[in-house]
Short mmCIF file of C-alpha atoms in Angstrom, two decimals:
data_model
loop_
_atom_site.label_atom_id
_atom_site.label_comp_id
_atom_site.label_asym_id
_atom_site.label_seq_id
_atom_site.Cartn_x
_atom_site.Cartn_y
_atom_site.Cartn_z
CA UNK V 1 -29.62 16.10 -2.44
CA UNK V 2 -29.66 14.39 -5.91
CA UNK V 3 -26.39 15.57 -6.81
CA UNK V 4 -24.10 14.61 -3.52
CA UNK V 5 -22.34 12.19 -5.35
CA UNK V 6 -21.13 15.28 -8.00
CA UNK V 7 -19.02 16.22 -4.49
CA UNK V 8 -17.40 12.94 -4.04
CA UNK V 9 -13.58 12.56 -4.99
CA UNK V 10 -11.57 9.31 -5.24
CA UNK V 11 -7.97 8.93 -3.85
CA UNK V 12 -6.33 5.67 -5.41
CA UNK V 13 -3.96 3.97 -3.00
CA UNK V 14 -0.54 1.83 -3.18
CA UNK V 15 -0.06 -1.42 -5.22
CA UNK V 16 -3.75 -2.05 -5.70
CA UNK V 17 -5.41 -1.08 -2.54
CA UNK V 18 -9.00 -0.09 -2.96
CA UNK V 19 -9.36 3.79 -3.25
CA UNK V 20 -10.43 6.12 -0.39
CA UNK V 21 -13.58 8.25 -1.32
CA UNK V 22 -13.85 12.33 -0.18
CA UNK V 23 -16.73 14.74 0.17
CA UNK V 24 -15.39 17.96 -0.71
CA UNK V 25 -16.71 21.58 -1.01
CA UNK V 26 -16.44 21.61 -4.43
CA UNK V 27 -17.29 19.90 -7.46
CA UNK V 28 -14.46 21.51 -9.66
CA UNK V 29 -11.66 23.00 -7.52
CA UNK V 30 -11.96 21.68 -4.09
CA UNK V 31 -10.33 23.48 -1.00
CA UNK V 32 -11.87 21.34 1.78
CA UNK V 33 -12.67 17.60 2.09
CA UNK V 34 -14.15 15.01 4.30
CA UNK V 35 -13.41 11.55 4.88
CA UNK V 36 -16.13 8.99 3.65
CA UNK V 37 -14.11 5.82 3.83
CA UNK V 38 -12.11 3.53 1.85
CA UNK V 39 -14.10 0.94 -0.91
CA UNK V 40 -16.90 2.49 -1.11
CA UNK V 41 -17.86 1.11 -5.32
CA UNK V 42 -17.36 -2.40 -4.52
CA UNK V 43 -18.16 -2.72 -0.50
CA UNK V 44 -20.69 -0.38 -0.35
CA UNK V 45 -22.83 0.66 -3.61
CA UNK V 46 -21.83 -2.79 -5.56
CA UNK V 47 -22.70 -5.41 -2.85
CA UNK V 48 -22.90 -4.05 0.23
CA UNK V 49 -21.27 -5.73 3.30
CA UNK V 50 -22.22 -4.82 6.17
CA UNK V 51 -18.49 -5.52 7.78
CA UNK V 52 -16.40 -3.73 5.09
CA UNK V 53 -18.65 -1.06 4.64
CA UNK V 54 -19.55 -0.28 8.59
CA UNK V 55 -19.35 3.78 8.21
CA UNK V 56 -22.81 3.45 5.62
CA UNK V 57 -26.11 2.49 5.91
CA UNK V 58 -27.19 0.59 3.38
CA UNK V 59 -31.00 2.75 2.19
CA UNK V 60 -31.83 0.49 -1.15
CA UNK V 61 -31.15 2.80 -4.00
CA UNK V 62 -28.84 5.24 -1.93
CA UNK V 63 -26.12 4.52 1.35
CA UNK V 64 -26.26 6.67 4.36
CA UNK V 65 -22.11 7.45 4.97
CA UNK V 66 -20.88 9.17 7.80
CA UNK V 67 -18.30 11.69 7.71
CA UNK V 68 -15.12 12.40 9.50
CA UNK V 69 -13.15 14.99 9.80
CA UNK V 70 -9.54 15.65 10.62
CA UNK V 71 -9.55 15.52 14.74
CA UNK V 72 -6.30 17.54 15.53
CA UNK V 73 -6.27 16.60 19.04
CA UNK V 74 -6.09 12.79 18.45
CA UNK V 75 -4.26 13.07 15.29
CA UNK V 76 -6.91 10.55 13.30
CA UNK V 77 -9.98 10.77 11.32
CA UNK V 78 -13.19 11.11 13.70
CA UNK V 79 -16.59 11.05 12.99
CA UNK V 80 -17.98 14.70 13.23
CA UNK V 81 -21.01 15.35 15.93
CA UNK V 82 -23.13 17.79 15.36
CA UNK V 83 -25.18 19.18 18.66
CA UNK V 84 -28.44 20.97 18.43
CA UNK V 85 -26.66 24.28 19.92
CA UNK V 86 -24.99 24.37 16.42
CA UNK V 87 -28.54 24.06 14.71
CA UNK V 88 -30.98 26.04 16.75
CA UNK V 89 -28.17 28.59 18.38
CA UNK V 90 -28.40 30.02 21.76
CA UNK V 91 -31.30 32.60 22.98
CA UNK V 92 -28.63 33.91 25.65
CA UNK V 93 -24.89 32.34 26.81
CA UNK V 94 -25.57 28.69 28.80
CA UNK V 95 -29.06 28.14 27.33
CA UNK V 96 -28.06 24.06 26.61
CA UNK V 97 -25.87 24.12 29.69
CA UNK V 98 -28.25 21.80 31.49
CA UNK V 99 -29.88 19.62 28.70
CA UNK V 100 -28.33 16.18 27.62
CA UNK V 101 -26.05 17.08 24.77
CA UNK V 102 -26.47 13.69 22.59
CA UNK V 103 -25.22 15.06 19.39
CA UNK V 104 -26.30 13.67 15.62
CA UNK V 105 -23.25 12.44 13.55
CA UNK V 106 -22.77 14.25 10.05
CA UNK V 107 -23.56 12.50 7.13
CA UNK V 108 -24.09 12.59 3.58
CA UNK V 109 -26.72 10.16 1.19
CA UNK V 110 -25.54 9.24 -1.90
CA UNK V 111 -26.99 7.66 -4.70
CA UNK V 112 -25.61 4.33 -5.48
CA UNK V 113 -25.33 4.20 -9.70
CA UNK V 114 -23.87 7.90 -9.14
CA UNK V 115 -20.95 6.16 -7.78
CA UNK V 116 -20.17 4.36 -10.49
CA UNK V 117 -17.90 6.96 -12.20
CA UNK V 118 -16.28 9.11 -8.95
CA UNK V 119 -13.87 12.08 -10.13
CA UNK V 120 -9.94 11.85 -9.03
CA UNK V 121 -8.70 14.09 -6.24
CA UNK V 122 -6.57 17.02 -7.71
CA UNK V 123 -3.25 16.65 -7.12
CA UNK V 124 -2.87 19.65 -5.36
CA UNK V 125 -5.33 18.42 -2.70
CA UNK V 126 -2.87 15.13 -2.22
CA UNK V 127 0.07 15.67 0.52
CA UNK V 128 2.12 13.68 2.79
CA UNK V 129 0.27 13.34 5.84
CA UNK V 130 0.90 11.69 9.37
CA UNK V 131 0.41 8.27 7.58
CA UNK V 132 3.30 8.44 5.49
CA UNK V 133 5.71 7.93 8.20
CA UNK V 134 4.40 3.91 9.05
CA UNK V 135 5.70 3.43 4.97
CA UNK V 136 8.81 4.96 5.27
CA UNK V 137 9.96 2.83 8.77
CA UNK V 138 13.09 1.07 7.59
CA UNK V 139 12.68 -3.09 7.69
CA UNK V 140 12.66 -4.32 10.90
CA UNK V 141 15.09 -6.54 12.22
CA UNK V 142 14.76 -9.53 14.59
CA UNK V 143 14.23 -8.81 18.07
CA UNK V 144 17.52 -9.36 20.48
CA UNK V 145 17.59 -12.50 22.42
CA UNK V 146 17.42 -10.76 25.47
CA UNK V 147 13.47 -10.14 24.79
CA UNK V 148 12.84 -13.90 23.85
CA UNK V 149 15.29 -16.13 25.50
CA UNK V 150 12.59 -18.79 24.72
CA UNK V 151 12.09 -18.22 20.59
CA UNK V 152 12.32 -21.16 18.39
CA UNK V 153 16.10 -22.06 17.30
CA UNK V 154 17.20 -20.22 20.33
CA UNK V 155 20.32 -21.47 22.30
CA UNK V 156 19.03 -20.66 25.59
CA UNK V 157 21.76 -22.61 27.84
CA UNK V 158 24.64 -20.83 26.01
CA UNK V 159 23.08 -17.50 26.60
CA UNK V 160 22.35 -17.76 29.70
CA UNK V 161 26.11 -19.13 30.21
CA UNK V 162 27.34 -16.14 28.30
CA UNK V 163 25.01 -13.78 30.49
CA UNK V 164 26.11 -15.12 34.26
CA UNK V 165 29.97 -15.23 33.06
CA UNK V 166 29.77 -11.40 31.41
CA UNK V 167 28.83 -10.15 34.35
CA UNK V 168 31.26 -11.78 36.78
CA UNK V 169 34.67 -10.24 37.03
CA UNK V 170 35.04 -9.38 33.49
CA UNK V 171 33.88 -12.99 32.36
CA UNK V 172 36.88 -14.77 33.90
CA UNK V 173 35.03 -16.17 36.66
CA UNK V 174 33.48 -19.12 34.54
CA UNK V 175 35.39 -21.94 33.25
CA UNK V 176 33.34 -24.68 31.09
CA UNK V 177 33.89 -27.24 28.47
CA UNK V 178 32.50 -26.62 24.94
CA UNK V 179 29.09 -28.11 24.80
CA UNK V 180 28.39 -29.86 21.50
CA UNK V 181 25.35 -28.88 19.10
CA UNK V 182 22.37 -29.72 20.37
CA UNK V 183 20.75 -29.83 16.57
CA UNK V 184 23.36 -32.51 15.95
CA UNK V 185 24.21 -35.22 18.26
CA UNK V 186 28.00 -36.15 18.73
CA UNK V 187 27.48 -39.68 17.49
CA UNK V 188 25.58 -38.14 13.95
CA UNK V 189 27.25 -39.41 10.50
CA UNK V 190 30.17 -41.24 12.59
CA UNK V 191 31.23 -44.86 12.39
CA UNK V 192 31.30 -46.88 15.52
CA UNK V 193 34.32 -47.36 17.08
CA UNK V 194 36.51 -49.89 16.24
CA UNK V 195 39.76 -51.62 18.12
CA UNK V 196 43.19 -52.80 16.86
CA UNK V 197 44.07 -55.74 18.11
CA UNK V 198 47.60 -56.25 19.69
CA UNK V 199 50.52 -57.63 19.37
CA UNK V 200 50.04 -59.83 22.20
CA UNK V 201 46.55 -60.97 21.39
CA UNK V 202 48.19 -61.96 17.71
CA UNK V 203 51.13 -63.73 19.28
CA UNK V 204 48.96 -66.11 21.58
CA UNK V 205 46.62 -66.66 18.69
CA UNK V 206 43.80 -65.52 21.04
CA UNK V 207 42.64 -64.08 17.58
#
C-alpha cells in the first residue's frame, strides 16, 4: 500500500559503500526482514538505471522491488517464489500435483519521494553474518612459482635448474657454472678491455 516505504530499513555499509535497504515486519521494532537490495535512493528512486538497479521495476512515481529472503540451503540471498498452492490452498493432498507450478516472485511497490528519508536498522537486528568472513581473510600473498613458472620477472631457467637437481640424488647430481643476470648483461657499466704492452714490444720500439 501507500505506506510500504514506512517498512523499509537502511543498513549503511564500510568506507562509503552505498547502503543496503530491508523490508521488515515492523515499522518500530522489527523481528524479521527481507532483502530489497543495495542503492536503492540514488540507483533506483533518484535516477533509475536499469543496470544498477536490476531487482526493481521502474513504475513512474513508484519501483516494483523484488524480495529475497535468506535461502539456507545455498547459503545466499534468493528471490522468494510464491506458487498458487500457497494462495488458493489445496481442496485435498496432490490437488497441484499435475499443473505447471510457475510461481510469482514476491515483491513490494514503493513510492519513490517516500524513500527519500529511510529509517536505520536497529542495532540489535545487525550481526555478523556469513559475509564477514571474505573481510576478515588475512592479505594474500604472491602465488609460489611453482603455479606460474611463466609470471613476469620470473627466473624460469634457474628454477627449473633448481627443480631437476632437487630431485636427483639429493641435488648432487647437477654440476653448473653460475649463470650471470639476465636483467643485466656482463658487459653493463664496464670499460673495455685494455692491454699492457711488454717489455719486449718497448725494447724493439715496435711501440
Amino acid at each position: 500500500g501507500g505506506h510500504a516505504a514506512d517498512y523499509v530499513f537502511q543498513l549503511p555499509q564500510r568506507k562509503g559503500a552505498p547502503s543496503d535497504y530491508y523490508i521488515c515486519d515492523s515499522r518500530e521494532r522489527p523481528q524479521h526482514c527481507a532483502l530489497i537490495g543495495g542503492n536503492l535512493q540514488h540507483a533506483c528512486a533518484d535516477w533509475y538505471d536499469p543496470q544498477m538497479c536490476n531487482f526493481c521495476e521502474d513504475k513512474g512515481d513508484s519501483l516494483v522491488c523484488q524480495v529475497r529472503g535468506w535461502n539456507g540451503y545455498y547459503n545466499k540471498w534468493a528471490k522468494v517464489p510464491i506458487y498458487p498452492r500457497d494462495l488458493l490452498g489445496e481442496l485435498y493432498r496432490g490437488e497441484f500435483r499435475d499443473t505447471f507450478a510457475r510461481p510469482m516472485w514476491a515483491s513490494v511497490e514503493l513510492k519513490k519521494d517516500a524513500l527519500a528519508d529511510v529509517k536505520l536498522l536497529p542495532d540489535y537486528m545487525v550481526g555478523i553474518g556469513p559475509a564477514q568472513k571474505v573481510l576478515k581473510v588475512p592479505k594474500l600473498t604472491k602465488p609460489p612459482l611453482w603455479v606460474n613458472p611463466f609470471a613476469a620477472g620470473a627466473d624460469v631457467t634457474g628454477f627449473l635448474l633448481t627443480t631437476l637437481c632437487a630431485g636427483s640424488a639429493g641435488g648432487t647430481g647437477c654440476t653448473f657454472l653460475r649463470r650471470p643476470n639476465r636483467r643485466r648483461p656482463p658487459w653493463h657499466g664496464a670499460s673495455p678491455r685494455t692491454l699492457a704492452p711488454s717489455k719486449l714490444a718497448m725494447a724493439h720500439d715496435f711501440l
